[in-house]
mmCIF file with all atom_site columns, C-alpha atoms in Angstrom:
data_model
loop_
_atom_site.group_PDB
_atom_site.id
_atom_site.type_symbol
_atom_site.label_atom_id
_atom_site.label_alt_id
_atom_site.label_comp_id
_atom_site.label_asym_id
_atom_site.label_entity_id
_atom_site.label_seq_id
_atom_site.pdbx_PDB_ins_code
_atom_site.Cartn_x
_atom_site.Cartn_y
_atom_site.Cartn_z
_atom_site.occupancy
_atom_site.B_iso_or_equiv
_atom_site.pdbx_formal_charge
_atom_site.auth_seq_id
_atom_site.auth_comp_id
_atom_site.auth_asym_id
_atom_site.auth_atom_id
_atom_site.pdbx_PDB_model_num
ATOM 1   C CA . UNK A 1 1   ? 6.889   -17.181 -8.869  1.00 62.00 ? 1   UNK A CA 1
ATOM 2   C CA . UNK A 1 2   ? 7.434   -13.659 -10.181 1.00 77.00 ? 2   UNK A CA 1
ATOM 3   C CA . UNK A 1 3   ? 4.276   -12.152 -8.634  1.00 95.00 ? 3   UNK A CA 1
ATOM 4   C CA . UNK A 1 4   ? 4.006   -8.528  -9.769  1.00 97.00 ? 4   UNK A CA 1
ATOM 5   C CA . UNK A 1 5   ? 6.732   -7.327  -12.113 1.00 97.00 ? 5   UNK A CA 1
ATOM 6   C CA . UNK A 1 6   ? 7.145   -3.683  -13.054 1.00 97.00 ? 6   UNK A CA 1
ATOM 7   C CA . UNK A 1 7   ? 9.591   -1.924  -15.335 1.00 96.00 ? 7   UNK A CA 1
ATOM 8   C CA . UNK A 1 8   ? 11.658  0.149   -15.423 1.00 97.00 ? 8   UNK A CA 1
ATOM 9   C CA . UNK A 1 9   ? 13.126  0.114   -11.928 1.00 97.00 ? 9   UNK A CA 1
ATOM 10  C CA . UNK A 1 10  ? 14.698  3.558   -12.274 1.00 97.00 ? 10  UNK A CA 1
ATOM 11  C CA . UNK A 1 11  ? 14.042  6.388   -14.702 1.00 97.00 ? 11  UNK A CA 1
ATOM 12  C CA . UNK A 1 12  ? 15.060  10.027  -15.008 1.00 97.00 ? 12  UNK A CA 1
ATOM 13  C CA . UNK A 1 13  ? 12.852  12.212  -17.179 1.00 97.00 ? 13  UNK A CA 1
ATOM 14  C CA . UNK A 1 14  ? 13.021  15.790  -18.272 1.00 97.00 ? 14  UNK A CA 1
ATOM 15  C CA . UNK A 1 15  ? 10.014  18.013  -17.650 1.00 98.00 ? 15  UNK A CA 1
ATOM 16  C CA . UNK A 1 16  ? 7.543   17.574  -20.486 1.00 97.00 ? 16  UNK A CA 1
ATOM 17  C CA . UNK A 1 17  ? 8.749   14.146  -21.568 1.00 97.00 ? 17  UNK A CA 1
ATOM 18  C CA . UNK A 1 18  ? 6.394   11.209  -21.641 1.00 96.00 ? 18  UNK A CA 1
ATOM 19  C CA . UNK A 1 19  ? 6.901   7.647   -20.511 1.00 97.00 ? 19  UNK A CA 1
ATOM 20  C CA . UNK A 1 20  ? 5.034   4.469   -19.717 1.00 98.00 ? 20  UNK A CA 1
ATOM 21  C CA . UNK A 1 21  ? 5.508   2.255   -16.682 1.00 98.00 ? 21  UNK A CA 1
ATOM 22  C CA . UNK A 1 22  ? 4.788   -1.370  -17.452 1.00 98.00 ? 22  UNK A CA 1
ATOM 23  C CA . UNK A 1 23  ? 3.324   -3.893  -15.031 1.00 98.00 ? 23  UNK A CA 1
ATOM 24  C CA . UNK A 1 24  ? 2.434   -7.555  -15.276 1.00 98.00 ? 24  UNK A CA 1
ATOM 25  C CA . UNK A 1 25  ? 1.161   -10.086 -12.743 1.00 97.00 ? 25  UNK A CA 1
ATOM 26  C CA . UNK A 1 26  ? 1.193   -13.862 -13.001 1.00 96.00 ? 26  UNK A CA 1
ATOM 27  C CA . UNK A 1 27  ? -1.259  -14.672 -10.191 1.00 95.00 ? 27  UNK A CA 1
ATOM 28  C CA . UNK A 1 28  ? -4.401  -14.605 -12.352 1.00 95.00 ? 28  UNK A CA 1
ATOM 29  C CA . UNK A 1 29  ? -5.705  -11.680 -10.321 1.00 94.00 ? 29  UNK A CA 1
ATOM 30  C CA . UNK A 1 30  ? -8.707  -9.722  -11.482 1.00 94.00 ? 30  UNK A CA 1
ATOM 31  C CA . UNK A 1 31  ? -7.832  -6.345  -9.968  1.00 94.00 ? 31  UNK A CA 1
ATOM 32  C CA . UNK A 1 32  ? -4.770  -4.192  -10.525 1.00 95.00 ? 32  UNK A CA 1
ATOM 33  C CA . UNK A 1 33  ? -3.632  -0.872  -9.120  1.00 96.00 ? 33  UNK A CA 1
ATOM 34  C CA . UNK A 1 34  ? -1.083  1.893   -9.458  1.00 97.00 ? 34  UNK A CA 1
ATOM 35  C CA . UNK A 1 35  ? 0.064   3.696   -6.309  1.00 97.00 ? 35  UNK A CA 1
ATOM 36  C CA . UNK A 1 36  ? 2.584   6.401   -5.688  1.00 97.00 ? 36  UNK A CA 1
ATOM 37  C CA . UNK A 1 37  ? 4.578   6.676   -2.479  1.00 96.00 ? 37  UNK A CA 1
ATOM 38  C CA . UNK A 1 38  ? 5.897   9.996   -1.225  1.00 93.00 ? 38  UNK A CA 1
ATOM 39  C CA . UNK A 1 39  ? 7.532   10.737  2.150   1.00 86.00 ? 39  UNK A CA 1
ATOM 40  C CA . UNK A 1 40  ? 4.926   11.392  4.824   1.00 82.00 ? 40  UNK A CA 1
ATOM 41  C CA . UNK A 1 41  ? 2.068   10.755  2.380   1.00 85.00 ? 41  UNK A CA 1
ATOM 42  C CA . UNK A 1 42  ? 1.824   6.993   2.514   1.00 89.00 ? 42  UNK A CA 1
ATOM 43  C CA . UNK A 1 43  ? 0.529   5.096   -0.482  1.00 94.00 ? 43  UNK A CA 1
ATOM 44  C CA . UNK A 1 44  ? -1.866  7.032   -2.659  1.00 94.00 ? 44  UNK A CA 1
ATOM 45  C CA . UNK A 1 45  ? -3.958  5.351   -5.309  1.00 94.00 ? 45  UNK A CA 1
ATOM 46  C CA . UNK A 1 46  ? -3.550  6.803   -8.792  1.00 96.00 ? 46  UNK A CA 1
ATOM 47  C CA . UNK A 1 47  ? -5.761  4.485   -10.853 1.00 96.00 ? 47  UNK A CA 1
ATOM 48  C CA . UNK A 1 48  ? -7.162  1.028   -10.481 1.00 95.00 ? 48  UNK A CA 1
ATOM 49  C CA . UNK A 1 49  ? -8.720  -1.625  -12.647 1.00 95.00 ? 49  UNK A CA 1
ATOM 50  C CA . UNK A 1 50  ? -11.276 -3.702  -10.787 1.00 91.00 ? 50  UNK A CA 1
ATOM 51  C CA . UNK A 1 51  ? -11.445 -6.213  -13.619 1.00 91.00 ? 51  UNK A CA 1
ATOM 52  C CA . UNK A 1 52  ? -10.201 -6.641  -17.167 1.00 92.00 ? 52  UNK A CA 1
ATOM 53  C CA . UNK A 1 53  ? -11.769 -4.013  -19.381 1.00 91.00 ? 53  UNK A CA 1
ATOM 54  C CA . UNK A 1 54  ? -12.416 -1.436  -16.647 1.00 94.00 ? 54  UNK A CA 1
ATOM 55  C CA . UNK A 1 55  ? -10.325 1.378   -15.204 1.00 96.00 ? 55  UNK A CA 1
ATOM 56  C CA . UNK A 1 56  ? -11.192 4.047   -12.642 1.00 94.00 ? 56  UNK A CA 1
ATOM 57  C CA . UNK A 1 57  ? -9.571  7.055   -11.034 1.00 95.00 ? 57  UNK A CA 1
ATOM 58  C CA . UNK A 1 58  ? -8.113  6.857   -7.570  1.00 92.00 ? 58  UNK A CA 1
ATOM 59  C CA . UNK A 1 59  ? -7.108  9.690   -5.242  1.00 91.00 ? 59  UNK A CA 1
ATOM 60  C CA . UNK A 1 60  ? -4.460  11.369  -7.424  1.00 95.00 ? 60  UNK A CA 1
ATOM 61  C CA . UNK A 1 61  ? -5.167  10.672  -11.122 1.00 97.00 ? 61  UNK A CA 1
ATOM 62  C CA . UNK A 1 62  ? -4.233  14.059  -12.602 1.00 96.00 ? 62  UNK A CA 1
ATOM 63  C CA . UNK A 1 63  ? -1.366  13.866  -15.079 1.00 96.00 ? 63  UNK A CA 1
ATOM 64  C CA . UNK A 1 64  ? -1.669  10.100  -15.563 1.00 98.00 ? 64  UNK A CA 1
ATOM 65  C CA . UNK A 1 65  ? -3.414  7.667   -17.854 1.00 97.00 ? 65  UNK A CA 1
ATOM 66  C CA . UNK A 1 66  ? -3.696  3.900   -17.625 1.00 98.00 ? 66  UNK A CA 1
ATOM 67  C CA . UNK A 1 67  ? -4.375  0.966   -19.897 1.00 97.00 ? 67  UNK A CA 1
ATOM 68  C CA . UNK A 1 68  ? -5.514  -2.495  -18.826 1.00 96.00 ? 68  UNK A CA 1
ATOM 69  C CA . UNK A 1 69  ? -4.018  -4.295  -21.768 1.00 91.00 ? 69  UNK A CA 1
ATOM 70  C CA . UNK A 1 70  ? -5.287  -7.739  -20.737 1.00 95.00 ? 70  UNK A CA 1
ATOM 71  C CA . UNK A 1 71  ? -5.856  -9.595  -17.486 1.00 96.00 ? 71  UNK A CA 1
ATOM 72  C CA . UNK A 1 72  ? -2.128  -9.729  -16.749 1.00 97.00 ? 72  UNK A CA 1
ATOM 73  C CA . UNK A 1 73  ? -0.942  -6.258  -17.734 1.00 97.00 ? 73  UNK A CA 1
ATOM 74  C CA . UNK A 1 74  ? -1.704  -2.756  -16.495 1.00 98.00 ? 74  UNK A CA 1
ATOM 75  C CA . UNK A 1 75  ? 0.374   0.193   -17.672 1.00 98.00 ? 75  UNK A CA 1
ATOM 76  C CA . UNK A 1 76  ? 0.680   3.744   -16.348 1.00 98.00 ? 76  UNK A CA 1
ATOM 77  C CA . UNK A 1 77  ? 1.490   6.613   -18.688 1.00 98.00 ? 77  UNK A CA 1
ATOM 78  C CA . UNK A 1 78  ? 2.799   10.066  -17.883 1.00 97.00 ? 78  UNK A CA 1
ATOM 79  C CA . UNK A 1 79  ? 1.946   12.201  -20.898 1.00 93.00 ? 79  UNK A CA 1
ATOM 80  C CA . UNK A 1 80  ? 3.925   15.316  -19.948 1.00 96.00 ? 80  UNK A CA 1
ATOM 81  C CA . UNK A 1 81  ? 6.053   14.707  -16.873 1.00 96.00 ? 81  UNK A CA 1
ATOM 82  C CA . UNK A 1 82  ? 6.279   17.364  -14.167 1.00 97.00 ? 82  UNK A CA 1
ATOM 83  C CA . UNK A 1 83  ? 8.669   17.610  -11.189 1.00 97.00 ? 83  UNK A CA 1
ATOM 84  C CA . UNK A 1 84  ? 5.675   16.971  -8.890  1.00 96.00 ? 84  UNK A CA 1
ATOM 85  C CA . UNK A 1 85  ? 5.503   13.481  -10.360 1.00 97.00 ? 85  UNK A CA 1
ATOM 86  C CA . UNK A 1 86  ? 8.892   12.580  -8.910  1.00 97.00 ? 86  UNK A CA 1
ATOM 87  C CA . UNK A 1 87  ? 7.989   9.618   -6.744  1.00 97.00 ? 87  UNK A CA 1
ATOM 88  C CA . UNK A 1 88  ? 8.188   5.890   -6.244  1.00 97.00 ? 88  UNK A CA 1
ATOM 89  C CA . UNK A 1 89  ? 5.479   4.099   -8.188  1.00 98.00 ? 89  UNK A CA 1
ATOM 90  C CA . UNK A 1 90  ? 4.084   0.734   -7.199  1.00 98.00 ? 90  UNK A CA 1
ATOM 91  C CA . UNK A 1 91  ? 1.995   -1.553  -9.304  1.00 98.00 ? 91  UNK A CA 1
ATOM 92  C CA . UNK A 1 92  ? -0.121  -4.007  -7.356  1.00 96.00 ? 92  UNK A CA 1
ATOM 93  C CA . UNK A 1 93  ? -2.751  -6.669  -7.846  1.00 95.00 ? 93  UNK A CA 1
ATOM 94  C CA . UNK A 1 94  ? -5.388  -8.530  -5.869  1.00 93.00 ? 94  UNK A CA 1
ATOM 95  C CA . UNK A 1 95  ? -7.754  -11.399 -6.491  1.00 90.00 ? 95  UNK A CA 1
ATOM 96  C CA . UNK A 1 96  ? -10.831 -9.168  -6.486  1.00 80.00 ? 96  UNK A CA 1
ATOM 97  C CA . UNK A 1 97  ? -11.023 -5.581  -5.245  1.00 72.00 ? 97  UNK A CA 1
ATOM 98  C CA . UNK A 1 98  ? -14.483 -5.874  -3.730  1.00 72.00 ? 98  UNK A CA 1
ATOM 99  C CA . UNK A 1 99  ? -13.895 -9.056  -1.767  1.00 72.00 ? 99  UNK A CA 1
ATOM 100 C CA . UNK A 1 100 ? -13.575 -8.809  1.989   1.00 70.00 ? 100 UNK A CA 1
ATOM 101 C CA . UNK A 1 101 ? -10.092 -9.767  3.061   1.00 80.00 ? 101 UNK A CA 1
ATOM 102 C CA . UNK A 1 102 ? -8.651  -8.402  -0.144  1.00 80.00 ? 102 UNK A CA 1
ATOM 103 C CA . UNK A 1 103 ? -4.863  -8.857  0.034   1.00 90.00 ? 103 UNK A CA 1
ATOM 104 C CA . UNK A 1 104 ? -2.871  -6.567  -2.211  1.00 93.00 ? 104 UNK A CA 1
ATOM 105 C CA . UNK A 1 105 ? 0.381   -7.827  -3.710  1.00 95.00 ? 105 UNK A CA 1
ATOM 106 C CA . UNK A 1 106 ? 2.875   -5.157  -4.651  1.00 97.00 ? 106 UNK A CA 1
ATOM 107 C CA . UNK A 1 107 ? 5.684   -5.000  -7.161  1.00 97.00 ? 107 UNK A CA 1
ATOM 108 C CA . UNK A 1 108 ? 9.119   -3.784  -6.124  1.00 96.00 ? 108 UNK A CA 1
ATOM 109 C CA . UNK A 1 109 ? 8.596   -0.223  -7.269  1.00 97.00 ? 109 UNK A CA 1
ATOM 110 C CA . UNK A 1 110 ? 9.770   2.151   -9.966  1.00 98.00 ? 110 UNK A CA 1
ATOM 111 C CA . UNK A 1 111 ? 11.829  5.166   -8.900  1.00 97.00 ? 111 UNK A CA 1
ATOM 112 C CA . UNK A 1 112 ? 10.996  8.092   -11.149 1.00 97.00 ? 112 UNK A CA 1
ATOM 113 C CA . UNK A 1 113 ? 12.788  11.451  -11.073 1.00 97.00 ? 113 UNK A CA 1
ATOM 114 C CA . UNK A 1 114 ? 11.574  14.363  -13.176 1.00 97.00 ? 114 UNK A CA 1
ATOM 115 C CA . UNK A 1 115 ? 14.105  17.159  -13.609 1.00 97.00 ? 115 UNK A CA 1
ATOM 116 C CA . UNK B 2 1   ? -14.348 9.917   6.071   1.00 57.00 ? 1   UNK B CA 1
ATOM 117 C CA . UNK B 2 2   ? -12.057 7.850   3.892   1.00 66.00 ? 2   UNK B CA 1
ATOM 118 C CA . UNK B 2 3   ? -8.909  8.693   5.806   1.00 88.00 ? 3   UNK B CA 1
ATOM 119 C CA . UNK B 2 4   ? -6.864  6.441   7.998   1.00 94.00 ? 4   UNK B CA 1
ATOM 120 C CA . UNK B 2 5   ? -4.689  8.416   10.397  1.00 95.00 ? 5   UNK B CA 1
ATOM 121 C CA . UNK B 2 6   ? -1.459  6.749   11.521  1.00 96.00 ? 6   UNK B CA 1
ATOM 122 C CA . UNK B 2 7   ? 1.010   7.691   14.231  1.00 96.00 ? 7   UNK B CA 1
ATOM 123 C CA . UNK B 2 8   ? 3.819   8.104   15.005  1.00 97.00 ? 8   UNK B CA 1
ATOM 124 C CA . UNK B 2 9   ? 5.579   9.004   11.793  1.00 95.00 ? 9   UNK B CA 1
ATOM 125 C CA . UNK B 2 10  ? 8.810   7.425   13.043  1.00 96.00 ? 10  UNK B CA 1
ATOM 126 C CA . UNK B 2 11  ? 9.848   5.310   15.992  1.00 97.00 ? 11  UNK B CA 1
ATOM 127 C CA . UNK B 2 12  ? 13.173  4.180   17.440  1.00 98.00 ? 12  UNK B CA 1
ATOM 128 C CA . UNK B 2 13  ? 13.308  1.372   20.006  1.00 97.00 ? 13  UNK B CA 1
ATOM 129 C CA . UNK B 2 14  ? 15.967  -0.814  21.559  1.00 98.00 ? 14  UNK B CA 1
ATOM 130 C CA . UNK B 2 15  ? 16.157  -4.478  20.676  1.00 97.00 ? 15  UNK B CA 1
ATOM 131 C CA . UNK B 2 16  ? 13.646  -6.356  22.804  1.00 97.00 ? 16  UNK B CA 1
ATOM 132 C CA . UNK B 2 17  ? 11.383  -3.337  23.170  1.00 97.00 ? 17  UNK B CA 1
ATOM 133 C CA . UNK B 2 18  ? 7.710   -3.253  22.179  1.00 97.00 ? 18  UNK B CA 1
ATOM 134 C CA . UNK B 2 19  ? 7.008   -0.624  19.533  1.00 98.00 ? 19  UNK B CA 1
ATOM 135 C CA . UNK B 2 20  ? 3.352   0.367   19.191  1.00 98.00 ? 20  UNK B CA 1
ATOM 136 C CA . UNK B 2 21  ? 1.889   1.962   16.074  1.00 98.00 ? 21  UNK B CA 1
ATOM 137 C CA . UNK B 2 22  ? -1.579  3.462   16.205  1.00 98.00 ? 22  UNK B CA 1
ATOM 138 C CA . UNK B 2 23  ? -4.235  4.058   13.569  1.00 98.00 ? 23  UNK B CA 1
ATOM 139 C CA . UNK B 2 24  ? -7.660  5.665   13.610  1.00 97.00 ? 24  UNK B CA 1
ATOM 140 C CA . UNK B 2 25  ? -10.444 5.685   11.057  1.00 96.00 ? 25  UNK B CA 1
ATOM 141 C CA . UNK B 2 26  ? -13.783 7.409   10.530  1.00 93.00 ? 26  UNK B CA 1
ATOM 142 C CA . UNK B 2 27  ? -15.700 5.255   8.078   1.00 89.00 ? 27  UNK B CA 1
ATOM 143 C CA . UNK B 2 28  ? -17.688 2.649   10.009  1.00 88.00 ? 28  UNK B CA 1
ATOM 144 C CA . UNK B 2 29  ? -18.193 0.683   6.789   1.00 88.00 ? 29  UNK B CA 1
ATOM 145 C CA . UNK B 2 30  ? -14.586 -0.519  6.929   1.00 90.00 ? 30  UNK B CA 1
ATOM 146 C CA . UNK B 2 31  ? -14.569 -4.229  7.761   1.00 89.00 ? 31  UNK B CA 1
ATOM 147 C CA . UNK B 2 32  ? -11.019 -5.353  7.131   1.00 92.00 ? 32  UNK B CA 1
ATOM 148 C CA . UNK B 2 33  ? -7.875  -3.827  8.622   1.00 95.00 ? 33  UNK B CA 1
ATOM 149 C CA . UNK B 2 34  ? -4.538  -5.094  7.305   1.00 95.00 ? 34  UNK B CA 1
ATOM 150 C CA . UNK B 2 35  ? -1.020  -4.040  8.198   1.00 97.00 ? 35  UNK B CA 1
ATOM 151 C CA . UNK B 2 36  ? 1.675   -3.995  5.556   1.00 97.00 ? 36  UNK B CA 1
ATOM 152 C CA . UNK B 2 37  ? 5.430   -4.132  6.124   1.00 98.00 ? 37  UNK B CA 1
ATOM 153 C CA . UNK B 2 38  ? 7.877   -2.542  3.703   1.00 97.00 ? 38  UNK B CA 1
ATOM 154 C CA . UNK B 2 39  ? 11.636  -3.024  3.693   1.00 97.00 ? 39  UNK B CA 1
ATOM 155 C CA . UNK B 2 40  ? 13.871  -0.461  1.959   1.00 93.00 ? 40  UNK B CA 1
ATOM 156 C CA . UNK B 2 41  ? 13.862  -0.875  -1.797  1.00 92.00 ? 41  UNK B CA 1
ATOM 157 C CA . UNK B 2 42  ? 10.934  -3.293  -1.754  1.00 94.00 ? 42  UNK B CA 1
ATOM 158 C CA . UNK B 2 43  ? 7.201   -3.133  -2.138  1.00 96.00 ? 43  UNK B CA 1
ATOM 159 C CA . UNK B 2 44  ? 4.881   -3.438  0.876   1.00 97.00 ? 44  UNK B CA 1
ATOM 160 C CA . UNK B 2 45  ? 3.765   -6.940  1.851   1.00 97.00 ? 45  UNK B CA 1
ATOM 161 C CA . UNK B 2 46  ? 0.868   -8.066  4.016   1.00 96.00 ? 46  UNK B CA 1
ATOM 162 C CA . UNK B 2 47  ? 1.969   -8.685  7.603   1.00 97.00 ? 47  UNK B CA 1
ATOM 163 C CA . UNK B 2 48  ? -1.197  -9.330  9.585   1.00 96.00 ? 48  UNK B CA 1
ATOM 164 C CA . UNK B 2 49  ? -4.867  -8.351  9.368   1.00 95.00 ? 49  UNK B CA 1
ATOM 165 C CA . UNK B 2 50  ? -7.950  -8.195  11.580  1.00 95.00 ? 50  UNK B CA 1
ATOM 166 C CA . UNK B 2 51  ? -11.701 -7.892  11.222  1.00 92.00 ? 51  UNK B CA 1
ATOM 167 C CA . UNK B 2 52  ? -13.785 -5.738  13.602  1.00 90.00 ? 52  UNK B CA 1
ATOM 168 C CA . UNK B 2 53  ? -15.553 -8.705  15.178  1.00 91.00 ? 53  UNK B CA 1
ATOM 169 C CA . UNK B 2 54  ? -12.446 -9.561  17.228  1.00 93.00 ? 54  UNK B CA 1
ATOM 170 C CA . UNK B 2 55  ? -10.502 -7.342  19.616  1.00 95.00 ? 55  UNK B CA 1
ATOM 171 C CA . UNK B 2 56  ? -7.068  -8.903  19.187  1.00 97.00 ? 56  UNK B CA 1
ATOM 172 C CA . UNK B 2 57  ? -5.137  -11.038 16.757  1.00 97.00 ? 57  UNK B CA 1
ATOM 173 C CA . UNK B 2 58  ? -1.651  -12.484 17.230  1.00 97.00 ? 58  UNK B CA 1
ATOM 174 C CA . UNK B 2 59  ? 0.703   -13.906 14.667  1.00 96.00 ? 59  UNK B CA 1
ATOM 175 C CA . UNK B 2 60  ? 4.096   -14.712 16.090  1.00 97.00 ? 60  UNK B CA 1
ATOM 176 C CA . UNK B 2 61  ? 5.535   -11.556 17.645  1.00 98.00 ? 61  UNK B CA 1
ATOM 177 C CA . UNK B 2 62  ? 3.000   -9.294  15.941  1.00 98.00 ? 62  UNK B CA 1
ATOM 178 C CA . UNK B 2 63  ? -0.304  -8.391  17.591  1.00 97.00 ? 63  UNK B CA 1
ATOM 179 C CA . UNK B 2 64  ? -3.159  -6.190  16.395  1.00 97.00 ? 64  UNK B CA 1
ATOM 180 C CA . UNK B 2 65  ? -5.428  -4.674  19.024  1.00 96.00 ? 65  UNK B CA 1
ATOM 181 C CA . UNK B 2 66  ? -8.777  -3.403  17.788  1.00 96.00 ? 66  UNK B CA 1
ATOM 182 C CA . UNK B 2 67  ? -11.176 -1.005  19.525  1.00 95.00 ? 67  UNK B CA 1
ATOM 183 C CA . UNK B 2 68  ? -14.353 -0.814  17.484  1.00 93.00 ? 68  UNK B CA 1
ATOM 184 C CA . UNK B 2 69  ? -16.117 1.782   19.629  1.00 93.00 ? 69  UNK B CA 1
ATOM 185 C CA . UNK B 2 70  ? -13.139 4.133   19.466  1.00 95.00 ? 70  UNK B CA 1
ATOM 186 C CA . UNK B 2 71  ? -12.515 3.332   15.789  1.00 95.00 ? 71  UNK B CA 1
ATOM 187 C CA . UNK B 2 72  ? -8.870  2.688   16.532  1.00 97.00 ? 72  UNK B CA 1
ATOM 188 C CA . UNK B 2 73  ? -6.455  -0.169  16.008  1.00 97.00 ? 73  UNK B CA 1
ATOM 189 C CA . UNK B 2 74  ? -2.808  -0.666  16.767  1.00 98.00 ? 74  UNK B CA 1
ATOM 190 C CA . UNK B 2 75  ? 0.145   -2.902  15.954  1.00 98.00 ? 75  UNK B CA 1
ATOM 191 C CA . UNK B 2 76  ? 2.412   -4.187  18.726  1.00 98.00 ? 76  UNK B CA 1
ATOM 192 C CA . UNK B 2 77  ? 5.713   -5.907  17.992  1.00 98.00 ? 77  UNK B CA 1
ATOM 193 C CA . UNK B 2 78  ? 6.849   -8.070  20.889  1.00 97.00 ? 78  UNK B CA 1
ATOM 194 C CA . UNK B 2 79  ? 10.575  -8.617  21.512  1.00 97.00 ? 79  UNK B CA 1
ATOM 195 C CA . UNK B 2 80  ? 11.468  -6.400  18.562  1.00 97.00 ? 80  UNK B CA 1
ATOM 196 C CA . UNK B 2 81  ? 14.561  -7.259  16.542  1.00 97.00 ? 81  UNK B CA 1
ATOM 197 C CA . UNK B 2 82  ? 16.803  -5.209  14.215  1.00 97.00 ? 82  UNK B CA 1
ATOM 198 C CA . UNK B 2 83  ? 15.317  -7.228  11.342  1.00 97.00 ? 83  UNK B CA 1
ATOM 199 C CA . UNK B 2 84  ? 11.939  -5.638  12.127  1.00 98.00 ? 84  UNK B CA 1
ATOM 200 C CA . UNK B 2 85  ? 13.306  -2.257  11.033  1.00 98.00 ? 85  UNK B CA 1
ATOM 201 C CA . UNK B 2 86  ? 10.964  -1.277  8.206   1.00 98.00 ? 86  UNK B CA 1
ATOM 202 C CA . UNK B 2 87  ? 8.096   1.012   7.325   1.00 97.00 ? 87  UNK B CA 1
ATOM 203 C CA . UNK B 2 88  ? 4.689   -0.151  8.544   1.00 98.00 ? 88  UNK B CA 1
ATOM 204 C CA . UNK B 2 89  ? 1.402   0.878   6.963   1.00 97.00 ? 89  UNK B CA 1
ATOM 205 C CA . UNK B 2 90  ? -2.015  0.367   8.443   1.00 97.00 ? 90  UNK B CA 1
ATOM 206 C CA . UNK B 2 91  ? -4.912  0.159   6.025   1.00 95.00 ? 91  UNK B CA 1
ATOM 207 C CA . UNK B 2 92  ? -8.664  -0.239  5.847   1.00 93.00 ? 92  UNK B CA 1
ATOM 208 C CA . UNK B 2 93  ? -11.029 -1.763  3.312   1.00 90.00 ? 93  UNK B CA 1
ATOM 209 C CA . UNK B 2 94  ? -14.775 -2.278  3.115   1.00 83.00 ? 94  UNK B CA 1
ATOM 210 C CA . UNK B 2 95  ? -16.551 -5.134  1.425   1.00 78.00 ? 95  UNK B CA 1
ATOM 211 C CA . UNK B 2 96  ? -18.033 -3.895  -1.816  1.00 77.00 ? 96  UNK B CA 1
ATOM 212 C CA . UNK B 2 97  ? -15.641 -0.984  -2.014  1.00 76.00 ? 97  UNK B CA 1
ATOM 213 C CA . UNK B 2 98  ? -12.869 -0.971  -4.552  1.00 78.00 ? 98  UNK B CA 1
ATOM 214 C CA . UNK B 2 99  ? -10.236 0.862   -2.592  1.00 82.00 ? 99  UNK B CA 1
ATOM 215 C CA . UNK B 2 100 ? -7.964  -0.015  0.279   1.00 89.00 ? 100 UNK B CA 1
ATOM 216 C CA . UNK B 2 101 ? -7.078  3.172   2.161   1.00 91.00 ? 101 UNK B CA 1
ATOM 217 C CA . UNK B 2 102 ? -3.556  3.355   3.589   1.00 93.00 ? 102 UNK B CA 1
ATOM 218 C CA . UNK B 2 103 ? -2.192  5.323   6.504   1.00 94.00 ? 103 UNK B CA 1
ATOM 219 C CA . UNK B 2 104 ? 0.835   7.565   6.013   1.00 94.00 ? 104 UNK B CA 1
ATOM 220 C CA . UNK B 2 105 ? 3.279   4.955   7.332   1.00 95.00 ? 105 UNK B CA 1
ATOM 221 C CA . UNK B 2 106 ? 5.584   4.606   10.340  1.00 97.00 ? 106 UNK B CA 1
ATOM 222 C CA . UNK B 2 107 ? 9.321   4.177   9.937   1.00 97.00 ? 107 UNK B CA 1
ATOM 223 C CA . UNK B 2 108 ? 10.539  1.840   12.671  1.00 98.00 ? 108 UNK B CA 1
ATOM 224 C CA . UNK B 2 109 ? 14.196  1.479   13.594  1.00 98.00 ? 109 UNK B CA 1
ATOM 225 C CA . UNK B 2 110 ? 15.193  -1.181  16.109  1.00 98.00 ? 110 UNK B CA 1
ATOM 226 C CA . UNK B 2 111 ? 18.611  -0.596  17.632  1.00 97.00 ? 111 UNK B CA 1
ATOM 227 C CA . UNK B 2 112 ? 20.829  -3.621  18.186  1.00 93.00 ? 112 UNK B CA 1
#
């Protein structure tokens, strides 16, 4: 059982470069999320997809775009990376975002450094 | 109103001690309060959760206490072990809402 798989695990980017973080889940979940984790800031929601075909902004969407490619896959794109985007990124999924008792399953994280 | 405030930011206890992590919220529409545990290099994973219709929930050595009138809830770890050393996040979610709101996290270190 892979759960939520995200790639790459580590990446170093130069300011202005672009990259895409890939994420796939094998739990047949409807909802998927991208979070970033920074020291002292907890987990902040960047974008989410409540169901296949929909995407919405979270708390910190600026500088990012997302694509819900199909029910399994949800990618995060940095169009022009900035040092402020240095962070640990987590992809996550849940059965249905609006359901009470919604358990979120996280991937293992992608460490991104922008220099 | 969407915030969940968590304290302390870090905590060091001796093995066998009872660390307590506190969280407070404003939005009375929240109806599900999970705690997530994160080990270094890993993603967070659900540890235990509570709904506001009960004041306490125990699972093994982990207990959530919930005070609805004060809009506060806390995690207690009984007989803490070095293996409990991790970052703990409280969170809140409301039925019909799309977002789970996380606290800032507490880094717990249990000394052997």
